C-alpha angles and dihedrals in degrees: 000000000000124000094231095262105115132044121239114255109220114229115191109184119184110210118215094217123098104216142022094257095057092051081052093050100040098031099014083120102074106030112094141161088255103039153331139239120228130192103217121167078210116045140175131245115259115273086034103142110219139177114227139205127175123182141186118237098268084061090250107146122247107168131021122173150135107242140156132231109262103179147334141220142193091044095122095059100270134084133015118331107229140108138231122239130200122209109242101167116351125180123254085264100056082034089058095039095045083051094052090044092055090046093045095049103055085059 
């Protein structure tokens, strides 16, 4: 959890992808219970706290949560820009759809 200090930073991210199960088959990688990569040209310093939002292309919301910025890669000049985000409080949808895209993808 933070300690207050900082302010979240709100982070809307419009998917391209139609339905739940394309965002599985094309990111299902980095989505977890626990957390999500994102690639991002402009990224925030670890510890940073954010609010997220991630939606499909119709605008329907798939995750909300409050997270904070775990890590984050492609900053020396090589590799993918993006961050990772751990889940610190997420709502009983994300909850539920967190839960079905750890289940579909041990499978």
């Amino acid at each position: 959890m933070t300690d207050g200090s900082q302010t979240a930073v709100g982070l809307v991210v419009k998917l391209p992808f139609a339905t739940r199960e394309e965002v599985l088959a094309k990111y299902g990688s980095n989505i977890s219970r626990g957390g999500i990569y994102l690639r991002s040209r402009t990224v925030k310093p670890p510890g940073t706290p954010v609010t997220l939002e991630l939606r499909l292309a119709s605008g329907e919301r798939l995750i909300h949560a409050s997270a904070r910025v775990e890590f984050t890669t492609g900053q020396a000049g090589s590799g993918v820009s993006g961050m990772g985000l751990r889940f610190l409080v997420v709502d009983p949808a994300t909850q539920r759809f967190l839960e079905s895209a750890a289940s579909a993808l041990a499978n």
